[in-house]
PDB file of C-alpha atoms in Angstrom:
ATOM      1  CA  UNK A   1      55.794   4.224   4.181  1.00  0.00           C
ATOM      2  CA  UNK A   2      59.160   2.961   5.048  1.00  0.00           C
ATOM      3  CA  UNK A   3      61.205   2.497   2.053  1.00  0.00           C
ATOM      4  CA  UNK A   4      64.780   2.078   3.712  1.00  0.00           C
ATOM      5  CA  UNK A   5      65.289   0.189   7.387  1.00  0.00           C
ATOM      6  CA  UNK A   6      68.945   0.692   8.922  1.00  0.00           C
ATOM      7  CA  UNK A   7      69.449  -2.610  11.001  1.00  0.00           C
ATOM      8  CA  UNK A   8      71.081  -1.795  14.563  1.00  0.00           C
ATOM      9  CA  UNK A   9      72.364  -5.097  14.947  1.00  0.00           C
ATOM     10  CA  UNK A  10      74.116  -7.922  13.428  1.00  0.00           C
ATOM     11  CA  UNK A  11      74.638 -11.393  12.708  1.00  0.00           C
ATOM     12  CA  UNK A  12      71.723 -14.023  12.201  1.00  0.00           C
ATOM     13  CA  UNK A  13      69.117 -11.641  12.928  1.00  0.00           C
ATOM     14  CA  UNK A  14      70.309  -8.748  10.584  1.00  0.00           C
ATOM     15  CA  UNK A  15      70.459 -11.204   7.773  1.00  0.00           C
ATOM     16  CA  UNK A  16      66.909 -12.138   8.292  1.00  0.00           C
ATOM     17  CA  UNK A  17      65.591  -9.126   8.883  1.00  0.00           C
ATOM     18  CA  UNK A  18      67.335  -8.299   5.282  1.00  0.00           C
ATOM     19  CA  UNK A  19      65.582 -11.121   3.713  1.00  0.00           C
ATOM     20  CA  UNK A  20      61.997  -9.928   4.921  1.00  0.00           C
ATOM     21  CA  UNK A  21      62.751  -6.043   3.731  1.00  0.00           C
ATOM     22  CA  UNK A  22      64.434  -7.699   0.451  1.00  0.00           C
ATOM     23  CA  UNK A  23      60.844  -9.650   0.213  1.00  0.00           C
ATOM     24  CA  UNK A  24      59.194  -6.112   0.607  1.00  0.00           C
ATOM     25  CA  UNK A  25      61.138  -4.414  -1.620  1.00  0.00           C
ATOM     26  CA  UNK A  26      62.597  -2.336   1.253  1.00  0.00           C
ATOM     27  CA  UNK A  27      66.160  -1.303   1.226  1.00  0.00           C
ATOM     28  CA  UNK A  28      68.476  -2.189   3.876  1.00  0.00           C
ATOM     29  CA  UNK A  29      71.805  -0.415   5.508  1.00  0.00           C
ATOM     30  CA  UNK A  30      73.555  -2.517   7.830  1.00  0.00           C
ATOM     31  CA  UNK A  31      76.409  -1.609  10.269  1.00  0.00           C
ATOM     32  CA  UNK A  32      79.513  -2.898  11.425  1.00  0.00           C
ATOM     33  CA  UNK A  33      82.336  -2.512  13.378  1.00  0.00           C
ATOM     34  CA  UNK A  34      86.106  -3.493  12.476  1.00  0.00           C
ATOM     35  CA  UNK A  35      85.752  -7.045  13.567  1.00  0.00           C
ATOM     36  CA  UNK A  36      82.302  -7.145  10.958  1.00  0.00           C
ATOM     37  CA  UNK A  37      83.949  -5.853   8.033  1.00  0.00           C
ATOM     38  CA  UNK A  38      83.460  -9.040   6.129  1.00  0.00           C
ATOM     39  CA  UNK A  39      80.103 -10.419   7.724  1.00  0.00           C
ATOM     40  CA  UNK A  40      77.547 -11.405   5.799  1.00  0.00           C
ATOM     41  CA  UNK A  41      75.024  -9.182   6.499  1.00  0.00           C
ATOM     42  CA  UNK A  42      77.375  -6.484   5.503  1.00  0.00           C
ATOM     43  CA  UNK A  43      77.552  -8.242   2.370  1.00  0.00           C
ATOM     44  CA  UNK A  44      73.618  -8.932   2.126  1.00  0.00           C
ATOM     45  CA  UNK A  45      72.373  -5.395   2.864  1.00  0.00           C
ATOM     46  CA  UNK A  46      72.188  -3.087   0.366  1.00  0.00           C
ATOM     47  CA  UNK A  47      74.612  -0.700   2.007  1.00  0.00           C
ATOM     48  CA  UNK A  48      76.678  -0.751   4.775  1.00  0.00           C
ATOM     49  CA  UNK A  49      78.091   1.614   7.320  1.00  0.00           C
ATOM     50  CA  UNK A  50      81.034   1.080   9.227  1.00  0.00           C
ATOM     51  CA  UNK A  51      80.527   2.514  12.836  1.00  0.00           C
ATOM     52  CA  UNK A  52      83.287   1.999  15.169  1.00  0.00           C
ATOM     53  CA  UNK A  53      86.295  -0.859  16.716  1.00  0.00           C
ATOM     54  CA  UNK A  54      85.424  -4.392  17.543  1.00  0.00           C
ATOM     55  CA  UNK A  55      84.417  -3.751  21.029  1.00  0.00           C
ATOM     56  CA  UNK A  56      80.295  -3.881  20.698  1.00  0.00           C
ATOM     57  CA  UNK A  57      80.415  -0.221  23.556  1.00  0.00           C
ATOM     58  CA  UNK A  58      82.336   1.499  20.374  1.00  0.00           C
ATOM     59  CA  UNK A  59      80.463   0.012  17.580  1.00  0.00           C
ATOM     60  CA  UNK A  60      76.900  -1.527  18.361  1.00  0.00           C
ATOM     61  CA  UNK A  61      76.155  -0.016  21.430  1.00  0.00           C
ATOM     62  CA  UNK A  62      76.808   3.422  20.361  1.00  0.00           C
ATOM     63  CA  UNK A  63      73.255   5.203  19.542  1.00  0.00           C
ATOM     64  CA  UNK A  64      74.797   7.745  18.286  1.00  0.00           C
ATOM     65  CA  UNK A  65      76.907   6.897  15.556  1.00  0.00           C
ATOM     66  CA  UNK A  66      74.158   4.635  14.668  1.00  0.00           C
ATOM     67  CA  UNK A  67      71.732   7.128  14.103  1.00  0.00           C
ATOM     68  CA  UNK A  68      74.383   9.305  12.326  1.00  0.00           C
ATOM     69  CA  UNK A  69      74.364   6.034  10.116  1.00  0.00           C
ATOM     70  CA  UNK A  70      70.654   6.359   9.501  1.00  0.00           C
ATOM     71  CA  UNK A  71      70.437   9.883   8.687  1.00  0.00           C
ATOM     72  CA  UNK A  72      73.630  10.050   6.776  1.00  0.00           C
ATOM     73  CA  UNK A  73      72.309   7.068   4.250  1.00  0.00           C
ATOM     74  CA  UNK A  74      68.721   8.167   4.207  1.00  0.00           C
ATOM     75  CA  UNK A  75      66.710   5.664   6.132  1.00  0.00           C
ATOM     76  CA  UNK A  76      63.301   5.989   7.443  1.00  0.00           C
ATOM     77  CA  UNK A  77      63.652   3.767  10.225  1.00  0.00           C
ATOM     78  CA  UNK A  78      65.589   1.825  12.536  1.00  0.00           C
ATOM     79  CA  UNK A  79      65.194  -2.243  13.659  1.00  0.00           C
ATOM     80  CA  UNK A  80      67.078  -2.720  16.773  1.00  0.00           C
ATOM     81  CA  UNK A  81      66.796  -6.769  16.133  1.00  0.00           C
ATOM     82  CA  UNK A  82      67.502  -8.388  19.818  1.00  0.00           C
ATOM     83  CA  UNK A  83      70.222  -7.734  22.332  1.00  0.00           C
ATOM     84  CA  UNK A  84      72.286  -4.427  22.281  1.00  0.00           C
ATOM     85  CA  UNK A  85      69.636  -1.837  22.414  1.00  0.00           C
ATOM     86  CA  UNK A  86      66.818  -3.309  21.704  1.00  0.00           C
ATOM     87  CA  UNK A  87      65.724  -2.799  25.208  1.00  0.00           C
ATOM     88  CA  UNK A  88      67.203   0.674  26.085  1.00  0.00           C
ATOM     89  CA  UNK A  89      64.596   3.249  26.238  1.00  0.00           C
ATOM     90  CA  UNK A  90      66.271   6.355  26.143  1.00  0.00           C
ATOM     91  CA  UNK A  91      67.891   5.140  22.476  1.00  0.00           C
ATOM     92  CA  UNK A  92      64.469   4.493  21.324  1.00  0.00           C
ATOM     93  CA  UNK A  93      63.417   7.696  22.401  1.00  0.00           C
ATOM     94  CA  UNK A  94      66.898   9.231  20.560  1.00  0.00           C
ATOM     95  CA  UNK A  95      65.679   7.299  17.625  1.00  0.00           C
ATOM     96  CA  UNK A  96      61.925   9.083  17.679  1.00  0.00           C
ATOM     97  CA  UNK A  97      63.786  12.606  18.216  1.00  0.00           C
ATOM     98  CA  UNK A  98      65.823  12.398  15.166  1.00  0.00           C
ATOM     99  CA  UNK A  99      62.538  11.669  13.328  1.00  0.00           C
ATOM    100  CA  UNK A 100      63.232   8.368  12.037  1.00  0.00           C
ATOM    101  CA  UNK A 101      60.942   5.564  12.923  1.00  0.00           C
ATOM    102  CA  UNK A 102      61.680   2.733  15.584  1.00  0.00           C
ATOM    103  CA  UNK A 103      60.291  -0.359  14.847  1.00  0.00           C
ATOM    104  CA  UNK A 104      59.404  -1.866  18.145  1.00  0.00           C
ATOM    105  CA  UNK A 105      57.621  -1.002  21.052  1.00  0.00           C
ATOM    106  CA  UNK A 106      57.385   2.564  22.474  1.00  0.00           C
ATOM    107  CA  UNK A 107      60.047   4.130  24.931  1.00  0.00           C
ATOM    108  CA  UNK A 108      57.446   4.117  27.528  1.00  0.00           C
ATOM    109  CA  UNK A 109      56.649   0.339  27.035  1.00  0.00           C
ATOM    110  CA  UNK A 110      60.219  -0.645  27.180  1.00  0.00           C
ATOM    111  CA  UNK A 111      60.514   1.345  30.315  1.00  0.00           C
ATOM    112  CA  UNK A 112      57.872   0.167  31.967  1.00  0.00           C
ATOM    113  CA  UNK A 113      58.287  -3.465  31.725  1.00  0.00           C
ATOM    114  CA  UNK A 114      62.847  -2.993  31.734  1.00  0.00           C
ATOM    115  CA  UNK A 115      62.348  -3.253  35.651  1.00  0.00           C
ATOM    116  CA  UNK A 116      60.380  -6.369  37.521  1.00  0.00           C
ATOM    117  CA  UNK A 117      59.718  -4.634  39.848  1.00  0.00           C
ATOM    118  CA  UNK A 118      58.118  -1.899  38.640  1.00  0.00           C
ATOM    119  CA  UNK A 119      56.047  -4.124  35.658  1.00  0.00           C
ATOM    120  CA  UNK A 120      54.559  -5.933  38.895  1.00  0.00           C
ATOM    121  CA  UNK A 121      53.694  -2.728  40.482  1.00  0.00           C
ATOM    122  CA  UNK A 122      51.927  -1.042  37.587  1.00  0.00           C
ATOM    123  CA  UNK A 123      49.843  -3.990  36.026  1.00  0.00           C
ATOM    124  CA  UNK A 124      46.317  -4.721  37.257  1.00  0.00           C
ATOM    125  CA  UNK A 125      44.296  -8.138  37.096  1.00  0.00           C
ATOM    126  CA  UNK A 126      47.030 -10.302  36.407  1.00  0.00           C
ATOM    127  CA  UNK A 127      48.431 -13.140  38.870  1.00  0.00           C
ATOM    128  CA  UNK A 128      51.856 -12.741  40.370  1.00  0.00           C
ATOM    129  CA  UNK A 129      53.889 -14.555  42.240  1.00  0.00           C
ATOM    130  CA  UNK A 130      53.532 -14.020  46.151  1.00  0.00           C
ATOM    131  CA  UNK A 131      56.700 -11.766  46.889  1.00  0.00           C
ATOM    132  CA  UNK A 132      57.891  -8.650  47.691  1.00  0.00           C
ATOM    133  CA  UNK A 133      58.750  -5.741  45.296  1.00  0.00           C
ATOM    134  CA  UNK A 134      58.543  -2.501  47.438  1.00  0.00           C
ATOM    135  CA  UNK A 135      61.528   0.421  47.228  1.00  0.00           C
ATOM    136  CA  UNK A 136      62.634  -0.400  50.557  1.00  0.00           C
ATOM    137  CA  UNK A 137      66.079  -2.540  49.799  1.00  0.00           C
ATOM    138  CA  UNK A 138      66.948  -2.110  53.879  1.00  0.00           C
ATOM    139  CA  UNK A 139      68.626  -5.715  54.778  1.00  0.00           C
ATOM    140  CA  UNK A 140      66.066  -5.460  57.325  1.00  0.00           C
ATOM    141  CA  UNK A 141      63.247  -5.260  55.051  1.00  0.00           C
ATOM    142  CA  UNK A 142      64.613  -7.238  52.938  1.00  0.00           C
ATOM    143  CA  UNK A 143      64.957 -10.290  55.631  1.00  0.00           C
ATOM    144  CA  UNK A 144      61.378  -9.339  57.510  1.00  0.00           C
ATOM    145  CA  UNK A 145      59.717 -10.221  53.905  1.00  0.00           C
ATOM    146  CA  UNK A 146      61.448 -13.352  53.583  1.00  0.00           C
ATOM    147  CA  UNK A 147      60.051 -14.378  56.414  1.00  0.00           C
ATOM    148  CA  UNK A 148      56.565 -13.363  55.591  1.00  0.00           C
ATOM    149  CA  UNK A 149      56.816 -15.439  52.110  1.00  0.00           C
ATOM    150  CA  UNK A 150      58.390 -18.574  53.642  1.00  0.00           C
ATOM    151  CA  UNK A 151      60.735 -20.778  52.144  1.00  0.00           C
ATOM    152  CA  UNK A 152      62.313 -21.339  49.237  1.00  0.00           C
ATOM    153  CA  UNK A 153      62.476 -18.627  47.550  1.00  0.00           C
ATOM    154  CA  UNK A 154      63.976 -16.644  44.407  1.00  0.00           C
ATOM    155  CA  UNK A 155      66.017 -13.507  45.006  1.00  0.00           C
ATOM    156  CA  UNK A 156      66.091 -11.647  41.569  1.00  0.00           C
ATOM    157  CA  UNK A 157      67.450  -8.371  40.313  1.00  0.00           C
ATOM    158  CA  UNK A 158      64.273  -6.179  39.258  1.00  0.00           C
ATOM    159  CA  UNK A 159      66.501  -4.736  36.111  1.00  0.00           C
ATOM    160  CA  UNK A 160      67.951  -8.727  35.588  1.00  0.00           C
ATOM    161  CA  UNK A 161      67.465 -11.254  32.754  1.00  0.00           C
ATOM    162  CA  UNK A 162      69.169 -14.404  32.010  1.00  0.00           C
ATOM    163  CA  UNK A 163      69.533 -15.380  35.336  1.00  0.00           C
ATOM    164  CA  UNK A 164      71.983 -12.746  36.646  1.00  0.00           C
ATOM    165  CA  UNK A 165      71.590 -11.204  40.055  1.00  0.00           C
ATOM    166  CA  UNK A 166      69.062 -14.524  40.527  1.00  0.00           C
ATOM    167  CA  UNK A 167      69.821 -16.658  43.658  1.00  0.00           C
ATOM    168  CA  UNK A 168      67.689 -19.161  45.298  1.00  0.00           C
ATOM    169  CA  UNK A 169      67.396 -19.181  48.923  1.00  0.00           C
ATOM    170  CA  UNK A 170      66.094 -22.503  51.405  1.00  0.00           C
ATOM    171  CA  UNK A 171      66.956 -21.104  54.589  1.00  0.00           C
ATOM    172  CA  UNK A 172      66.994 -17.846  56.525  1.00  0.00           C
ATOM    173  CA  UNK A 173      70.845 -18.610  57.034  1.00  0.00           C
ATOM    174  CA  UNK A 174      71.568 -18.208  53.219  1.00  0.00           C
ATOM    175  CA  UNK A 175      69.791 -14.676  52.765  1.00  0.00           C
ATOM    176  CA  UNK A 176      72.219 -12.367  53.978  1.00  0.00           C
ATOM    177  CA  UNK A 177      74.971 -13.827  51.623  1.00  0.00           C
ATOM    178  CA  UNK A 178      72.553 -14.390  48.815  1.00  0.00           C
ATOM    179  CA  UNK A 179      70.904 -10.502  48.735  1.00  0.00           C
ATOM    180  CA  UNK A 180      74.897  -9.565  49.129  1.00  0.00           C
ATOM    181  CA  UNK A 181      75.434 -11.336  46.286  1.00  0.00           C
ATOM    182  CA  UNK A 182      72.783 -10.628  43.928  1.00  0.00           C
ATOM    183  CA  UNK A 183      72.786  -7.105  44.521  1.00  0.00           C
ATOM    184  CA  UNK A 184      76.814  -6.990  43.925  1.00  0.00           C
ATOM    185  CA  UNK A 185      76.037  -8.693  40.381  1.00  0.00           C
ATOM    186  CA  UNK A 186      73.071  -6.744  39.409  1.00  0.00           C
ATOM    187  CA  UNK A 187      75.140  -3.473  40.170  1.00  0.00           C
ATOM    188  CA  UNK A 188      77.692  -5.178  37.300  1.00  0.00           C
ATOM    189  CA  UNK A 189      75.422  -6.471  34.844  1.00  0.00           C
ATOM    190  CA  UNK A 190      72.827  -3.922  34.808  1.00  0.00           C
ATOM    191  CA  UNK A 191      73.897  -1.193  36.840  1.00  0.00           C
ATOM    192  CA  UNK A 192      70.776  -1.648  39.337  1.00  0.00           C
ATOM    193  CA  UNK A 193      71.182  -3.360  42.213  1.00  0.00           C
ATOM    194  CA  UNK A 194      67.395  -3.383  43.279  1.00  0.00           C
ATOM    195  CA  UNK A 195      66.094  -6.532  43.599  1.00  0.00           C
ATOM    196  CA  UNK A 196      62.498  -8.476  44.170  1.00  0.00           C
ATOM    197  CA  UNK A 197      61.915 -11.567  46.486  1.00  0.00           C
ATOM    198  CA  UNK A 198      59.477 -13.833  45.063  1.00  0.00           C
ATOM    199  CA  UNK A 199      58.195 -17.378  46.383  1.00  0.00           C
ATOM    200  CA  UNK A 200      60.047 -20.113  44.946  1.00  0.00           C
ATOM    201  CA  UNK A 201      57.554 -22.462  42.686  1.00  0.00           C
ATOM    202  CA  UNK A 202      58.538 -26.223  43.244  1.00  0.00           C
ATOM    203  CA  UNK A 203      59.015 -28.267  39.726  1.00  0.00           C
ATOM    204  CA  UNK A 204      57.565 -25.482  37.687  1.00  0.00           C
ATOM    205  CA  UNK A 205      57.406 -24.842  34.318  1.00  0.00           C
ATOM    206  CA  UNK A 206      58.435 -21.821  32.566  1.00  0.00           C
ATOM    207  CA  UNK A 207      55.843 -21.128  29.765  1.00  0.00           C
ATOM    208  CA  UNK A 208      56.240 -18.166  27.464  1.00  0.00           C
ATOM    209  CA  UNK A 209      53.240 -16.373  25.091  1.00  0.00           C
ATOM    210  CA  UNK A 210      54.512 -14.649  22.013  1.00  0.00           C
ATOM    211  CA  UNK A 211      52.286 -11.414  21.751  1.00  0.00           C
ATOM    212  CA  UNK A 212      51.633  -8.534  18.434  1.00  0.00           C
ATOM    213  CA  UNK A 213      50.475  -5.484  18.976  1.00  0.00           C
ATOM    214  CA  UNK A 214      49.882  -2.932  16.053  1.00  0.00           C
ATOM    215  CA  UNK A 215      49.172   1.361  16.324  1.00  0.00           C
ATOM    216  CA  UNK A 216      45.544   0.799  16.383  1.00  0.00           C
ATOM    217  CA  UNK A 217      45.456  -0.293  20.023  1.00  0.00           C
ATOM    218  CA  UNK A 218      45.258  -4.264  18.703  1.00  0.00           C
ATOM    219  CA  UNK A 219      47.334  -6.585  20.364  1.00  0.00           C
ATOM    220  CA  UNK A 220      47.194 -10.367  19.570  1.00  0.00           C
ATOM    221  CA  UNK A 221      48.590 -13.824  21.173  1.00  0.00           C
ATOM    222  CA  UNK A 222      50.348 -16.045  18.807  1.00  0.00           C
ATOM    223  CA  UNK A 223      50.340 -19.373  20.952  1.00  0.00           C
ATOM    224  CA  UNK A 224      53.087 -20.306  23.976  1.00  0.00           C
ATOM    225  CA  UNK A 225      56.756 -21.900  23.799  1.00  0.00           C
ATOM    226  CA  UNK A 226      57.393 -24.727  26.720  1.00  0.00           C
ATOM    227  CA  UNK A 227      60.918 -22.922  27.409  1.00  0.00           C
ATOM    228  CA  UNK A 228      61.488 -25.135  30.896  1.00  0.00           C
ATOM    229  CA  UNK A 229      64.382 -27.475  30.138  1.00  0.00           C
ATOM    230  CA  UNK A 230      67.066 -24.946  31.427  1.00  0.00           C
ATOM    231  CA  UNK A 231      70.603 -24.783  32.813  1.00  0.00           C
ATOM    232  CA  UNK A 232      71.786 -21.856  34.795  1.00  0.00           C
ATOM    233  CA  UNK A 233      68.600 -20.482  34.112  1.00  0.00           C
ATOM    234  CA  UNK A 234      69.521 -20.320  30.323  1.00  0.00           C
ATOM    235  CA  UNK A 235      67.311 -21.926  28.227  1.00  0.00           C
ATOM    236  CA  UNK A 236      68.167 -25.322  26.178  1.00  0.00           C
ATOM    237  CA  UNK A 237      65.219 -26.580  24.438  1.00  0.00           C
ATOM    238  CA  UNK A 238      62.156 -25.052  23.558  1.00  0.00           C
ATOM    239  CA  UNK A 239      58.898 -26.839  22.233  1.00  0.00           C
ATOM    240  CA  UNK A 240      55.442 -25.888  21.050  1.00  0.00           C
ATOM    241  CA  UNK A 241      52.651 -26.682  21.579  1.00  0.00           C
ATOM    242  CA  UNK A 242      53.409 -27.387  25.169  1.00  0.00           C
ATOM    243  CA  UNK A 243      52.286 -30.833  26.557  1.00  0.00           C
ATOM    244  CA  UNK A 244      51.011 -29.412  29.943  1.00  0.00           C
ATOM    245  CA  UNK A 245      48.535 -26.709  28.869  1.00  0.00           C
ATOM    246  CA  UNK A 246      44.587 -27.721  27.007  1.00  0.00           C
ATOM    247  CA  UNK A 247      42.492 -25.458  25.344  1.00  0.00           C
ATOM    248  CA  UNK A 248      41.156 -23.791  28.455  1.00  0.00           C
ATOM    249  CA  UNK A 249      44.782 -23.251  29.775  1.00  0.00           C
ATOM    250  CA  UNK A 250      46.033 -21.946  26.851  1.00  0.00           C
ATOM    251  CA  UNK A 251      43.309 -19.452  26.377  1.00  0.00           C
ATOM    252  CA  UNK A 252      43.680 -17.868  30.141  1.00  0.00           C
ATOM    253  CA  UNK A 253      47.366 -17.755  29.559  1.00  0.00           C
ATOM    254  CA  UNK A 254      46.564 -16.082  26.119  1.00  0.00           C
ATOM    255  CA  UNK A 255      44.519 -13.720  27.486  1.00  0.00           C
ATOM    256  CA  UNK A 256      46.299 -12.908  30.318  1.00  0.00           C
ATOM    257  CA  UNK A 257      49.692 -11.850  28.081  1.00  0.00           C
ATOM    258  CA  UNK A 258      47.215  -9.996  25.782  1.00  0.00           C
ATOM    259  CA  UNK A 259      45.769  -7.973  28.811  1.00  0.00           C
ATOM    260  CA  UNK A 260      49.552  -7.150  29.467  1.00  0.00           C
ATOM    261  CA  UNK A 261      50.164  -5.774  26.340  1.00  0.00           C
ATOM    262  CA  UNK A 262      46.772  -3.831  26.433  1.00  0.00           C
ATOM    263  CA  UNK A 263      47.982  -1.801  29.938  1.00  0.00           C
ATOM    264  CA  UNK A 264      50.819  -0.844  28.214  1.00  0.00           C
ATOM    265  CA  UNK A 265      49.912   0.091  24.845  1.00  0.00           C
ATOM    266  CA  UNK A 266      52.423  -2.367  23.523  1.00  0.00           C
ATOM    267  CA  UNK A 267      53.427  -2.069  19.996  1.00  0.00           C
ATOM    268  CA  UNK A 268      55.353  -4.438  17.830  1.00  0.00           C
ATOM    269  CA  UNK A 269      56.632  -8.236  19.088  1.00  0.00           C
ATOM    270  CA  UNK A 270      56.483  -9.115  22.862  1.00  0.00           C
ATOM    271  CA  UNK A 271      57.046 -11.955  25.024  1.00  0.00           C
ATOM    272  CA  UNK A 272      55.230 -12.284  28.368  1.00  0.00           C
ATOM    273  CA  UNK A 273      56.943 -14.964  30.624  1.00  0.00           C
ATOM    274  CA  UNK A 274      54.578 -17.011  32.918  1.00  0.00           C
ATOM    275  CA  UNK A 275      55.617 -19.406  35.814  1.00  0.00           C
ATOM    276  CA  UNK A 276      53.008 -22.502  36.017  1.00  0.00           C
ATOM    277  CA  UNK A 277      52.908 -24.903  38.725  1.00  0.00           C
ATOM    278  CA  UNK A 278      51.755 -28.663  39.336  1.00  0.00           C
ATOM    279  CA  UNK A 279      48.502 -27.806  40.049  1.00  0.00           C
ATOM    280  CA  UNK A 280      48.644 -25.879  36.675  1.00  0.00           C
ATOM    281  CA  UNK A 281      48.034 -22.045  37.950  1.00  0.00           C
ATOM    282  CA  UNK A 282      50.305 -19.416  36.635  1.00  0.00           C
ATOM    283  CA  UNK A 283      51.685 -16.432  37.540  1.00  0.00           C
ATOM    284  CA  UNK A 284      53.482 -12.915  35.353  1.00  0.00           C
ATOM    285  CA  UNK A 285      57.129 -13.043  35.849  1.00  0.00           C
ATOM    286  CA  UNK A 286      58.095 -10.617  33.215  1.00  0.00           C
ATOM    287  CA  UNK A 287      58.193  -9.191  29.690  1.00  0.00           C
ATOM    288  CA  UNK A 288      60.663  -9.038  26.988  1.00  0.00           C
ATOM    289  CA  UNK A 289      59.856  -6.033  24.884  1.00  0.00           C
ATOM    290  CA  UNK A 290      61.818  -6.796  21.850  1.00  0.00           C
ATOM    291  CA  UNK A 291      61.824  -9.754  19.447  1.00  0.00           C
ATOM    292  CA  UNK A 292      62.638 -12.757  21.133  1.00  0.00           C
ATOM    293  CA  UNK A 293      65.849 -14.764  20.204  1.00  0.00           C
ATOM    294  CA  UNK A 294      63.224 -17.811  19.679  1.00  0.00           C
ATOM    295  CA  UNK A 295      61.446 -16.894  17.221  1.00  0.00           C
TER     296      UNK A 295
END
């Protein structure tokens, strides 16, 4: 039983995940840092800790003091909510070795599906984008399998999300400067400079299918978002049901994300990411292992 959930985050999504555990009769800690002192979900929760200065490396991205917070106030579990670390492995794994619970998926999940690469690598049976993802990052590789998957195409840090490290490339002339670039802002958003070539879909749409999974080995689809009205890569509008997918479509999709989430064991709320493209086949391009900002 959890009786007391320490929220790792802040904002709009602590306050709602207060209003669920207030609904449960759970009790709720929330943290802060100095520029949080007055937030509201400090003032919603039914305790709060203070846990550092405004900047979010001293306050929110700290694992430590956050689990210091849990232990210190008696909780039984942490929700990471989305952003900060609700994606970082190794505090999930901190979490689990303090013996508090982490409610999301497992260390080994997050791991596995963090890096593009790698997620395209390990899962079986489920359509990809033509591409390369080997661990040879030579230039000359690099430029030999551009050739081999024609142009376009998308250049894309393996570690990436929201469009950093992410070029697209129409011309052999443009690769050099575009891996050069990529990899220098993967390096400084994620600390990774691998990247992933992948064939370039013309007019595609960029349909996404909410998944569960529970401790039993169960994992469920909950229906798709049409996320493909986008700038900088960053979506705008999202809709649901979306217009270009029937019953037959849907189900495939469905049942594609939930044969992700099988391979992985995948615990907790997932979103698996699919390109489709005018002649309505779609491809894996990757998996958010946390709860999605769109819910």
């Amino acid at each position: 039983m959890i009786r007391k959930v320490l929220i790792a985050n802040r904002g709009e999504i602590a306050c709602r995940i207060i209003k669920t555990c207030r609904e449960m009769g759970i009790a709720t800690v929330a943290v802060y840092s100095d520029a949080d002192a007055r937030a509201l979900h400090v003032k919603l929760a039914d305790e709060a800790v203070h846990i550092g200065a405004s900047p979010a490396a001293e306050s929110y991205l700290n694992g430590a003091k956050i689990i210091a917070a849990a232990q210190r106030t008696g909780a039984d579990a942490i929700h990471p909510g989305y952003g900060f670390l609700s994606e970082n492995a190794a505090f999930a794994q901190a979490v689990i070795g303090a013996g508090l619970i982490w409610i999301g998926p497992s260390p080994a999940a997050i791991e596995a599906m963090g890096d593009k690469r790698r997620a395209k690598l390990l899962l079986k049976g489920v359509p990809l984008v033509p591409g390369y993802s080997g661990e040879d990052q030579s230039d000359e590789t690099l430029i030999a399998a551009a050739g081999e998957i024609g142009y376009p195409l998308m250049v894309k840090a393996a570690a990436g999300g929201g469009g950093k490290g992410m070029r697209r490339v129409n011309a052999v002339d443009e690769l050099s400067d575009a891996l050069a670039a990529a990899q220098r802002e993967a390096l400084a958003a994620f600390g990774d400079n691998t990247l992933i070539l992948e064939k370039y879909i013309e007019r595609a749409r960029h349909i996404e299918i909410q998944i569960f999974g529970d401790t039993h080995g169960s994992v469920i689809a909950l229906g798709e978002r049409e996320c493909s009205i986008q700038r900088r890569h960053q979506k705008i509008i999202e809709e649901t049901p979306s217009t270009a997918l029937d019953d037959d479509l849907r189900q495939r999709m469905c049942d594609t994300a939930i044969s992700v989430g099988q391979q992985i064991g995948y615990v907790n709320a997932g979103t698996v990411e699919f390109i489709l493209d005018e002649a309505k086949n779609f491809y894996f391009m990757e998996m958010n292992t946390r709860l999605q900002v769109e819910h």
